[in-house]
Coordinates of C-alpha atoms and ligand atoms in Angstrom, one line a residue:
M85 CA 0.0 0.7 0.3
I86 CA 1.7 3.8 -0.8
K87 CA 0.4 5.8 1.3
V88 CA 0.0 10.0 -0.4
M89 CA -1.4 12.4 1.0
H90 CA -2.5 15.2 -1.0
V91 CA -2.4 18.6 -0.8
V92 CA -5.0 21.8 -2.4
G93 CA -5.5 25.2 -1.7
A94 CA -6.5 27.5 -4.7
R95 CA -8.2 27.6 -7.7
P96 CA -5.8 26.2 -9.8
N97 CA -4.8 22.9 -8.2
F98 CA -8.1 21.7 -7.8
M99 CA -8.4 20.8 -12.0
K100 CA -4.5 18.4 -11.8
I101 CA -5.2 17.1 -8.6
A102 CA -9.0 15.5 -9.5
P103 CA -8.3 13.2 -11.6
I104 CA -5.0 11.5 -9.6
V105 CA -7.6 11.5 -6.8
R106 CA -9.8 9.3 -9.0
E107 CA -7.3 7.1 -10.8
M108 CA -5.9 6.1 -7.2
A109 CA -9.4 5.5 -6.2
A110 CA -9.8 3.1 -8.8
H111 CA -6.6 1.2 -7.5
Q112 CA -7.5 1.0 -4.1
N113 CA -5.3 -2.2 -2.6
T114 CA -2.2 0.4 -3.8
F115 CA -2.9 4.2 -2.4
Q116 CA -4.5 4.5 0.2
Q117 CA -5.3 8.7 0.4
I118 CA -5.6 11.7 2.6
L119 CA -6.8 14.8 0.7
V120 CA -5.6 18.3 2.4
H121 CA -7.1 22.0 1.6
T122 CA -5.0 24.4 2.7
G123 CA -8.1 26.6 2.7
Q124 CA -5.4 29.0 0.8
H125 CA -8.6 29.4 -1.8
Y126 CA -11.8 29.6 0.4
D127 CA -15.1 32.0 -1.2
R128 CA -18.0 29.0 -3.2
S129 CA -16.5 30.5 -5.7
M130 CA -12.9 30.0 -5.5
S131 CA -13.4 26.3 -4.6
D132 CA -16.4 24.4 -3.6
V133 CA -18.0 24.5 -7.1
F134 CA -14.8 22.6 -7.9
F135 CA -15.4 20.0 -5.8
E136 CA -18.8 19.1 -7.1
D137 CA -17.8 20.0 -10.9
L138 CA -14.9 17.9 -10.9
A139 CA -16.2 14.8 -8.2
I140 CA -13.6 15.6 -5.6
P141 CA -14.0 14.0 -2.4
E142 CA -14.6 16.4 0.4
P143 CA -11.1 17.4 2.5
D144 CA -10.3 15.4 4.8
V145 CA -9.2 17.8 6.5
N146 CA -9.2 21.9 6.3
L147 CA -6.3 23.4 7.2
E148 CA -8.9 27.5 6.7
V149 CA -5.7 29.9 6.0
G150 CA -7.2 32.0 4.0
S151 CA -6.0 35.1 3.0
G152 CA -3.1 38.1 4.1
S153 CA 0.2 38.4 2.7
Q154 CA 2.9 35.8 1.1
A155 CA 5.6 34.9 4.2
W156 CA 1.9 35.0 6.3
Q157 CA 0.8 32.9 4.0
V158 CA 3.1 30.7 3.3
A159 CA 3.6 30.8 7.2
Q160 CA 0.1 29.7 9.1
I161 CA 0.1 27.0 5.8
M162 CA 3.5 25.5 7.3
L163 CA 3.0 26.4 10.7
R164 CA -1.2 24.4 11.1
F165 CA 0.7 21.3 7.6
E166 CA 3.3 20.2 10.5
P167 CA 1.2 17.9 12.7
I168 CA -1.4 17.2 10.4
L169 CA 1.8 15.4 8.4
L170 CA 3.3 13.9 11.3
E171 CA -0.2 12.6 12.1
H172 CA -0.6 10.6 8.9
R173 CA 3.0 9.9 8.1
P174 CA 1.7 9.7 5.2
D175 CA 4.7 7.9 1.5
W176 CA 4.1 10.8 -0.6
V177 CA 3.0 14.2 -0.2
I178 CA 1.1 15.0 -4.0
V179 CA 1.6 18.6 -5.0
V180 CA 0.1 20.4 -7.6
G181 CA 1.0 23.2 -10.1
D182 CA 3.1 26.8 -8.4
V183 CA 0.1 28.3 -5.2
N184 CA 1.4 28.8 -2.0
S185 CA 0.6 26.2 -0.6
T186 CA 2.0 23.8 -2.9
I187 CA 5.9 25.3 -1.6
A188 CA 5.0 25.8 1.7
C189 CA 3.5 22.7 2.3
A190 CA 6.5 20.8 -0.3
L191 CA 8.8 22.7 1.9
V192 CA 7.5 20.7 5.1
A193 CA 7.3 17.3 3.7
A194 CA 11.0 18.0 2.6
K195 CA 11.9 18.3 5.9
L196 CA 10.7 15.6 7.6
N197 CA 12.2 13.7 5.1
V198 CA 8.3 12.6 3.4
R199 CA 9.5 12.4 -0.3
V200 CA 7.0 15.1 -2.5
A201 CA 5.9 14.8 -6.1
H202 CA 5.9 17.9 -7.9
V203 CA 3.0 17.9 -10.8
E204 CA 3.7 20.5 -13.6
A205 CA 7.2 20.2 -11.9
G206 CA 10.5 22.4 -14.3
L207 CA 7.7 24.7 -15.8
R208 CA 9.9 28.1 -15.4
S209 CA 8.6 32.3 -17.0
F210 CA 12.9 33.2 -15.6
D211 CA 11.0 35.9 -13.8
T212 CA 11.1 35.5 -9.8
S213 CA 8.7 39.0 -9.9
M214 CA 6.2 36.6 -9.8
P215 CA 5.7 34.5 -6.5
E216 CA 4.6 31.3 -8.9
E217 CA 8.3 31.3 -10.3
I218 CA 10.1 31.6 -6.4
N219 CA 7.3 28.5 -5.8
R220 CA 7.7 26.8 -8.9
I221 CA 12.0 26.8 -8.7
L222 CA 12.5 26.4 -5.3
T223 CA 8.8 23.0 -4.9
D224 CA 11.5 21.0 -8.0
R225 CA 14.6 22.0 -5.7
I226 CA 13.2 19.8 -2.5
S227 CA 10.6 17.2 -4.8
S228 CA 12.2 14.2 -4.9
L229 CA 9.5 12.6 -7.4
L230 CA 9.6 15.9 -10.8
L231 CA 5.5 15.1 -12.8
T232 CA 6.7 17.8 -16.2
P233 CA 4.5 18.4 -18.2
S234 CA 5.9 19.1 -22.1
E235 CA 9.8 18.5 -23.3
D236 CA 10.5 22.3 -22.1
A237 CA 10.1 21.8 -18.7
N238 CA 13.0 18.4 -18.9
E239 CA 15.0 20.8 -20.2
N240 CA 15.0 23.2 -17.7
L241 CA 14.4 20.2 -15.0
R242 CA 18.0 18.9 -17.0
R243 CA 20.0 22.5 -17.0
E244 CA 19.1 23.3 -13.4
G245 CA 21.3 20.0 -12.9
V246 CA 18.3 18.0 -11.7
N247 CA 19.5 14.2 -11.5
E248 CA 16.9 12.4 -15.0
S249 CA 15.9 9.8 -12.5
N250 CA 13.9 12.0 -11.1
I251 CA 12.4 13.6 -13.2
V252 CA 9.0 11.6 -15.9
F253 CA 7.4 12.7 -18.8
V254 CA 3.5 12.9 -17.6
G255 CA 2.0 15.4 -19.6
N256 CA -0.5 17.9 -18.9
V257 CA -2.9 16.4 -16.5
M258 CA -5.4 20.1 -16.5
I259 CA -6.1 18.0 -19.8
D260 CA -7.7 14.7 -17.8
S261 CA -10.2 17.3 -16.2
L262 CA -11.1 19.4 -19.4
V263 CA -11.6 16.3 -22.1
Q264 CA -13.6 15.1 -19.5
V265 CA -16.6 17.6 -18.8
L266 CA -15.4 19.1 -22.0
P267 CA -19.9 16.8 -22.7
K268 CA -20.5 18.7 -19.5
A269 CA -19.3 21.9 -20.5
T270 CA -20.9 22.3 -25.1
M271 CA -24.1 20.9 -23.4
R272 CA -24.3 23.7 -20.4
Q273 CA -23.0 26.2 -23.3
A274 CA -26.3 27.7 -24.5
E275 CA -28.0 28.1 -21.9
L276 CA -25.8 30.5 -19.6
L277 CA -25.0 32.4 -22.5
A278 CA -28.8 33.7 -22.1
Q279 CA -28.0 34.1 -18.8
I280 CA -25.3 36.0 -19.3
N281 CA -27.3 38.6 -22.2
A282 CA -24.1 39.6 -23.9
G283 CA -24.9 37.8 -27.9
T284 CA -23.0 34.4 -29.3
R285 CA -19.6 36.4 -29.8
Y286 CA -17.6 37.6 -27.5
I287 CA -14.5 38.3 -26.7
L288 CA -13.9 36.2 -23.3
A289 CA -11.7 38.6 -20.1
T290 CA -9.8 37.6 -16.4
L291 CA -7.3 39.0 -14.5
H292 CA -5.8 39.4 -11.3
R293 CA -1.6 38.2 -11.4
P294 CA -0.9 41.4 -8.9
S295 CA 1.5 42.8 -11.8
N296 CA -1.7 44.2 -13.3
V297 CA -4.7 44.6 -11.4
D298 CA -2.8 46.1 -7.9
D299 CA -0.7 48.6 -9.7
P300 CA -4.3 51.7 -10.5
E301 CA -2.1 52.2 -13.5
R302 CA -1.3 49.4 -15.2
L303 CA -5.8 48.7 -14.4
K304 CA -6.2 51.3 -15.8
E305 CA -4.5 51.2 -19.2
I306 CA -6.6 47.7 -19.6
V307 CA -9.5 49.4 -18.3
Q308 CA -10.2 51.6 -20.6
A309 CA -8.4 49.1 -24.2
L310 CA -11.1 46.2 -22.6
N311 CA -13.6 50.1 -22.8
R312 CA -12.0 50.4 -26.4
I313 CA -12.9 46.5 -27.3
A314 CA -16.5 46.2 -26.2
G315 CA -17.1 49.7 -28.5
D316 CA -16.9 46.4 -31.6
I317 CA -17.4 43.2 -28.9
P318 CA -18.9 42.8 -26.0
V319 CA -16.7 41.0 -23.2
I320 CA -17.5 39.1 -20.6
F321 CA -15.7 39.5 -17.4
P322 CA -15.9 36.8 -14.5
V323 CA -14.2 38.5 -11.8
H324 CA -11.5 37.3 -9.4
P325 CA -12.1 38.8 -6.1
R326 CA -8.7 40.8 -5.7
T327 CA -9.7 41.8 -9.8
R328 CA -13.3 43.2 -7.8
Q329 CA -11.9 44.9 -4.6
R330 CA -9.3 46.4 -7.2
L331 CA -11.7 47.4 -9.2
A332 CA -14.0 48.8 -5.7
D333 CA -11.3 51.4 -5.3
M334 CA -11.1 52.4 -8.5
Q335 CA -12.8 55.8 -9.7
I336 CA -13.8 54.1 -13.5
D337 CA -16.4 54.5 -15.9
I338 CA -16.5 50.5 -16.5
A339 CA -18.5 50.1 -20.2
N340 CA -21.8 49.0 -20.2
S341 CA -21.5 46.2 -22.2
I342 CA -19.2 45.0 -20.0
Y343 CA -19.8 42.4 -18.6
L344 CA -19.1 42.0 -15.6
I345 CA -19.9 38.1 -13.2
D346 CA -18.7 36.4 -10.4
P347 CA -15.8 33.6 -10.7
K348 CA -17.4 31.2 -12.6
S349 CA -17.9 27.2 -11.8
Y350 CA -15.0 24.8 -14.0
I351 CA -18.2 23.9 -16.4
D352 CA -18.8 26.9 -16.1
F353 CA -15.8 28.8 -17.7
L354 CA -15.0 26.2 -19.9
A355 CA -18.6 26.7 -21.6
L356 CA -17.7 30.3 -21.7
Q357 CA -14.2 29.2 -23.3
T358 CA -15.5 27.0 -26.2
G359 CA -17.5 30.0 -26.9
A360 CA -14.5 33.1 -26.8
A361 CA -14.0 34.8 -30.1
L362 CA -11.0 35.4 -28.5
V363 CA -9.8 35.1 -24.8
L364 CA -7.6 37.5 -22.9
T365 CA -6.5 37.3 -19.8
D366 CA -3.0 36.3 -17.0
S367 CA -3.7 33.1 -16.2
G368 CA -1.3 30.3 -16.3
G369 CA -3.8 27.0 -17.1
I370 CA -6.4 29.5 -19.6
Q371 CA -3.4 28.9 -22.4
E372 CA -2.9 25.7 -22.2
E373 CA -7.1 25.6 -22.1
T374 CA -7.3 27.7 -25.4
S375 CA -3.8 25.7 -26.6
F376 CA -5.7 23.0 -26.3
L377 CA -9.4 23.9 -27.0
G378 CA -8.4 25.7 -31.3
I379 CA -9.7 29.1 -28.8
P380 CA -6.8 32.2 -30.1
C381 CA -5.6 33.9 -26.5
L382 CA -4.2 36.6 -26.2
T383 CA -1.8 36.6 -22.2
L384 CA -1.8 39.9 -20.7
R385 CA 2.1 39.5 -18.9
P386 CA 5.8 39.3 -20.4
N387 CA 6.5 35.7 -20.7
T388 CA 4.7 32.3 -19.5
E389 CA 5.8 30.0 -18.1
R390 CA 4.5 28.2 -20.7
P391 CA 6.4 28.4 -23.9
I392 CA 4.7 25.2 -25.8
T393 CA 1.5 27.9 -25.6
I394 CA 3.4 29.8 -28.5
T395 CA 5.2 27.2 -29.9
H396 CA 2.2 24.6 -30.8
G397 CA -0.8 26.8 -29.1
T398 CA -2.5 29.9 -30.1
N399 CA -1.2 31.7 -27.6
R400 CA 0.2 35.3 -27.6
L401 CA 2.3 37.8 -26.0
V402 CA 0.2 41.1 -25.3
P403 CA 2.9 43.0 -23.0
P404 CA 2.7 46.2 -20.5
G405 CA 3.8 48.8 -23.3
E406 CA 1.2 46.8 -26.2
D407 CA -1.6 48.2 -27.1
I408 CA -3.9 46.0 -25.8
S409 CA -6.9 46.7 -28.1
S410 CA -4.5 47.3 -31.1
A411 CA -4.0 43.5 -30.2
V412 CA -7.3 42.6 -29.6
F413 CA -8.7 43.1 -33.4
D414 CA -5.9 42.1 -35.3
S415 CA -6.3 39.4 -34.4
L416 CA -9.9 39.6 -34.7
E417 CA -9.4 40.6 -38.0
T418 CA -7.4 39.0 -39.5
K419 CA -7.1 36.1 -37.8
I420 CA -3.4 35.8 -37.8
I421 CA -3.5 33.1 -34.3
K422 CA -2.3 29.5 -36.1
K423 CA -3.9 26.8 -35.4
P424 CA -2.0 24.5 -32.4
S425 CA -0.6 21.5 -33.4
P426 CA -0.4 18.5 -31.0
M427 CA 1.2 19.1 -27.6
Q428 CA 3.0 15.8 -26.9
L429 CA 1.0 13.6 -23.6
W430 CA -1.3 16.5 -23.5
D431 CA -3.9 12.8 -23.8
G432 CA -6.9 12.7 -21.4
R433 CA -4.2 10.0 -19.5
T434 CA -1.3 12.3 -17.8
A435 CA -3.1 10.7 -13.6
Q436 CA -3.0 6.7 -15.6
R437 CA 1.4 7.9 -15.9
I438 CA 1.7 9.8 -12.8
A439 CA 0.1 7.2 -10.6
Q440 CA 2.0 4.7 -13.0
A441 CA 5.3 6.1 -11.5
L442 CA 4.8 6.3 -7.7
I443 CA 3.8 2.8 -8.4
S444 CA 7.5 2.1 -9.4
T445 CA 9.5 4.8 -8.5
S446 CA 7.9 3.6 -4.2
L447 CA 9.3 -0.1 -5.7
T448 CA 12.5 1.1 -6.4
T449 CA 12.8 3.3 -3.9
Ligands
UD1_598 C1 -3.8 32.4 -6.1 C2 -2.2 32.6 -6.6 C3 -2.3 32.5 -7.8 C4 -3.1 31.7 -9.0 C5 -4.7 32.6 -7.9 C6 -6.2 31.6 -9.0 C7 -0.2 31.9 -5.3 C8 1.1 33.0 -4.9 N1 -0.6 32.7 -6.3 O1 -3.6 34.0 -6.6 O2 -0.7 31.4 -9.1 O3 -3.1 32.0 -9.9 O4 -4.6 31.6 -7.3 O5 -6.5 32.4 -8.2 O6 -0.9 30.8 -4.5 N2 -9.5 35.8 -2.6 C9 -10.9 35.5 -1.9 N3 -11.7 34.6 -2.0 C10 -11.0 34.0 -2.9 C11 -10.0 33.3 -2.4 C12 -8.9 35.1 -2.5 O7 -11.1 37.1 -1.8 O8 -11.6 32.8 -2.5 C13 -9.2 37.7 -2.3 C14 -8.5 37.9 -0.6 O9 -8.6 39.0 -1.1 C15 -7.0 37.5 -1.1 C16 -6.6 37.6 -3.3 O10 -8.6 37.5 -3.1 O11 -6.4 38.5 -0.4 C17 -5.9 37.0 -3.4 O12 -5.9 35.9 -2.9 P1 -4.5 35.0 -2.9 O13 -4.6 33.5 -2.5 O14 -3.6 35.9 -2.0 O15 -3.8 35.3 -4.3 P2 -4.8 35.5 -5.6 O16 -3.9 36.5 -6.1 O17 -6.2 34.4 -5.3

């Protein structure tokens, strides 16, 4: 029996852990699972609805950490996770992605000599002004098993001197969730669009990165660009709680044809992506989802840790300084965004390979 403790904390973790939990549950004689939610995200729309859409079992433990500064949040997660880990003493702690919960729990586990498996290892933006980049580098450094989504991630790890035997190229686990839920999203689309009432040709926008929303000048520039875009084509904008706070603090007119709505569930957001003429985002995962779906994506960042979405997918970066509305209009008019080419091992079977990698590594060490 291999005893694994899964850690989730924030919205982008849930679609990554769901297929792994399901796969391991199908091998009950091999895996014993414990699911820990740190509580980094706690609003119903940022957490509970994802458990429902993705049929993730109730967490066994919720650390109920909540929001705070980077240091406070990481420290609180560590303090609350340590006794849980000592109580259960798993063989492995499985962490996903690059959020504060990922590094905090990986660090606690590594210090207690519990092996860490990092899902989505090896991604690098080479921009340490992003908290996520620091989380990625440090988590990879202390993980025993580095489960990578793409060849560029393998190369990054090799360049950093990681032992080849610790790297397993498993593919993109988020695509497992996407392909599983896509039929439901397709069925849901018409009803959802009727509710929002923005029509069927629209831009989908999401924004939450500190670099875009915490600086009032930058946020103003983006909202003004959205206003110009919305003069031509409606913009559906599910608003992250962080962004909602920042917008409320600002005195700025927002066009009526920008539909500010609450954050959407996984199925609903997928439905909105599949119907969009173009997606404008600063998210990491959405770059991958749009690339897989073949929907044009413009990413409001100077860099990406997911270069495969540019080389193989539909993603294009719009760095600060570049005119956002022109980039959108150019993409819509000239359809310059290319067709995606297949991304290796983004095939809906990554969770199987992850489970297999854990079995193989547990047997050989
Ligand atoms: C976190 C991740 C980011 C990920 C994003 C997805 C880190 C460093 N960042 O950023 O990589 O892309 O999640 O959403 O881990 N808030 C609520 N309700 C919630 C959660 C947050 O109101 O359920 C508000 C709080 O005011 C909080 C702010 O949003 O201070 C930011 O939340 P936080 O978890 O610190 O980071 P995110 O911006 O969500």
